[in-house]
XYZ file of C-alpha atoms in Angstrom:
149
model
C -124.563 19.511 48.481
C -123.095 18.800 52.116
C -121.879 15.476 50.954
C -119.594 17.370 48.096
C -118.573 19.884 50.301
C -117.763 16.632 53.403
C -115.573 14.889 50.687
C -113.491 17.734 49.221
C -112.828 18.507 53.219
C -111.815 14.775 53.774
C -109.964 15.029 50.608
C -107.966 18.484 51.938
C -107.517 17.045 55.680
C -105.736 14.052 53.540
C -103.376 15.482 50.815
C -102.189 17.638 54.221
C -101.821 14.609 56.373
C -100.155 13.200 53.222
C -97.780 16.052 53.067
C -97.018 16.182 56.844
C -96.283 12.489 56.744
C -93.640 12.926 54.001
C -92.082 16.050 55.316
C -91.370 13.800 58.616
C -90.078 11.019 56.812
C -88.031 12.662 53.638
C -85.223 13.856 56.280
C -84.112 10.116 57.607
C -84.830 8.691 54.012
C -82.572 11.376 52.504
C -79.645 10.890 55.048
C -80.052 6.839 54.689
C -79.653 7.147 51.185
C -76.889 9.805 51.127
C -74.881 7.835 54.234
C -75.254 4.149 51.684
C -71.744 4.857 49.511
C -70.241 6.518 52.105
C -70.707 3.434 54.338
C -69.835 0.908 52.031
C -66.302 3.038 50.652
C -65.427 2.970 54.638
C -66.509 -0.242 55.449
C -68.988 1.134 57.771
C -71.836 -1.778 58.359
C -73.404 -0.121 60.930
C -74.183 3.134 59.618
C -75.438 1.201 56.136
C -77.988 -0.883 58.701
C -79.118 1.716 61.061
C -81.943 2.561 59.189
C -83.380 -0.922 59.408
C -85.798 -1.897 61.991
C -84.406 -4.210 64.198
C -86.859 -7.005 62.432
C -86.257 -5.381 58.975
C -85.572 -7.595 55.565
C -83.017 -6.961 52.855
C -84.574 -9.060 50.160
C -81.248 -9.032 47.475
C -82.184 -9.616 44.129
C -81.327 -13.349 43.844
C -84.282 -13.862 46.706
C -81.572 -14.176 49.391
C -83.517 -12.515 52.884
C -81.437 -10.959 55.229
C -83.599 -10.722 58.504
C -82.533 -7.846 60.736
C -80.733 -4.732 61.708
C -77.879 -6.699 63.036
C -77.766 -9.664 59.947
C -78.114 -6.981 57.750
C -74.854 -5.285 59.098
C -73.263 -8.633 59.394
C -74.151 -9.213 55.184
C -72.619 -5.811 54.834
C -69.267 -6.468 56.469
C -68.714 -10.108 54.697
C -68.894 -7.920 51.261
C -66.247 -5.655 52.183
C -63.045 -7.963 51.639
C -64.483 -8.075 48.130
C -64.884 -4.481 47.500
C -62.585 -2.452 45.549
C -62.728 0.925 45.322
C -66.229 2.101 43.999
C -68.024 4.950 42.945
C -72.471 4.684 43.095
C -75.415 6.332 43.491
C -78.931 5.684 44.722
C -81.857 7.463 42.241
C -84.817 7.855 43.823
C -87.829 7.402 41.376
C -90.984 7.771 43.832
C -91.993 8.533 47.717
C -95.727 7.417 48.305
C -97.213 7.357 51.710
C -99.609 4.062 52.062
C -100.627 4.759 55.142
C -100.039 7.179 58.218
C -97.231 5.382 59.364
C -95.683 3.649 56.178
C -94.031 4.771 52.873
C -93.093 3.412 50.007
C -90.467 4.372 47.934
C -88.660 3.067 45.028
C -85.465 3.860 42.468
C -82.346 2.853 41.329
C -78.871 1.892 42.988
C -75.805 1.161 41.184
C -72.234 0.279 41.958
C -69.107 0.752 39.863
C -65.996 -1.400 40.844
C -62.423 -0.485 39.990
C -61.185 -3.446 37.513
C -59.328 -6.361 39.420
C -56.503 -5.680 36.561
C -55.391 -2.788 34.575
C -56.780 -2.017 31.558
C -59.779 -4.050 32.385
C -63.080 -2.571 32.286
C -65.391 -1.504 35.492
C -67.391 -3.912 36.790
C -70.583 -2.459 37.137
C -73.952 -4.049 39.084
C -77.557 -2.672 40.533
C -80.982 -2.377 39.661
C -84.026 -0.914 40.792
C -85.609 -1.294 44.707
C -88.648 -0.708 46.143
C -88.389 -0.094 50.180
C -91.178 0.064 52.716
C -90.308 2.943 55.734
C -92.339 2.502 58.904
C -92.701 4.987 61.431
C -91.644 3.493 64.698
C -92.835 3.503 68.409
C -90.118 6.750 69.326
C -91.223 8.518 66.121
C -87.993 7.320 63.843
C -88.226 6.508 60.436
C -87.148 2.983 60.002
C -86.939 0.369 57.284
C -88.991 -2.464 57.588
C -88.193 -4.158 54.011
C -85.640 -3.345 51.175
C -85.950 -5.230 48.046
C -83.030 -5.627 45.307
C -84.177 -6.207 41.665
């Protein structure tokens, strides 16, 4: 009947809306994710927390919250001194839209750390994350909480 024929049309309109909501997003989530090892092999903080919103969280693993575009660049730059040369990757696993103007998404990161000594193996750390994208007021892609398993 007309109610069938209302739904699978509500359905459609959706899964399109769904797919035009991704295709907007997928650009500044790829290039975040892509610019992460870069940023941290050149000690760049600011191009690692550009993609936060200025109120965003980095929730690290441990439960440690990191409120804010600026704080997060800040934790950035007081891991740096520690850093040895690295090689990492982020795996995405998932891209969901929740809602018109929020995504989730989730994967993998690791790091791999030269050894401190010769001979030594390399240290490796990471785990899985699940971050929450916004869409912001000029139309930017932005995220509004990272969280480190």
């Amino acid at each position: 009947g007309i109610k069938a024929v209302v739904a699978i049309a509500a359905a459609a309109v959706l899964i399109f809306n769904t797919a035009a909501i991704l295709a907007s997003a997928r650009p500044e989530i790829e290039a975040a994710n892509a610019a992460w090892l870069p940023g941290l092999r050149q000690h760049d903080a600011k191009s690692i927390a550009a993609p936060y919103a200025d109120s965003g969280l980095f929730i690290a693993g441990n439960g440690t919250v990191t409120r804010g575009r600026d704080a997060v660049a800040r934790m950035y730059e007081a891991r740096f001194p520690k850093l040895r040369p690295i090689r990492g990757g982020i795996e995405q696993d998932g891209l969901t839209v929740l809602a018109p103007t929020r995504i989730i998404e989730w994967g993998r990161g690791w790091l791999e750390m030269e050894p401190e000594r010769a001979g030594a193996p390399p240290v490796r750390s990471g785990g899985s994350y699940v971050t929450i994208w916004e869409r912001q007021a000029d139309g930017h892609w932005r995220i509004v909480r990272n969280m480190a398993f």
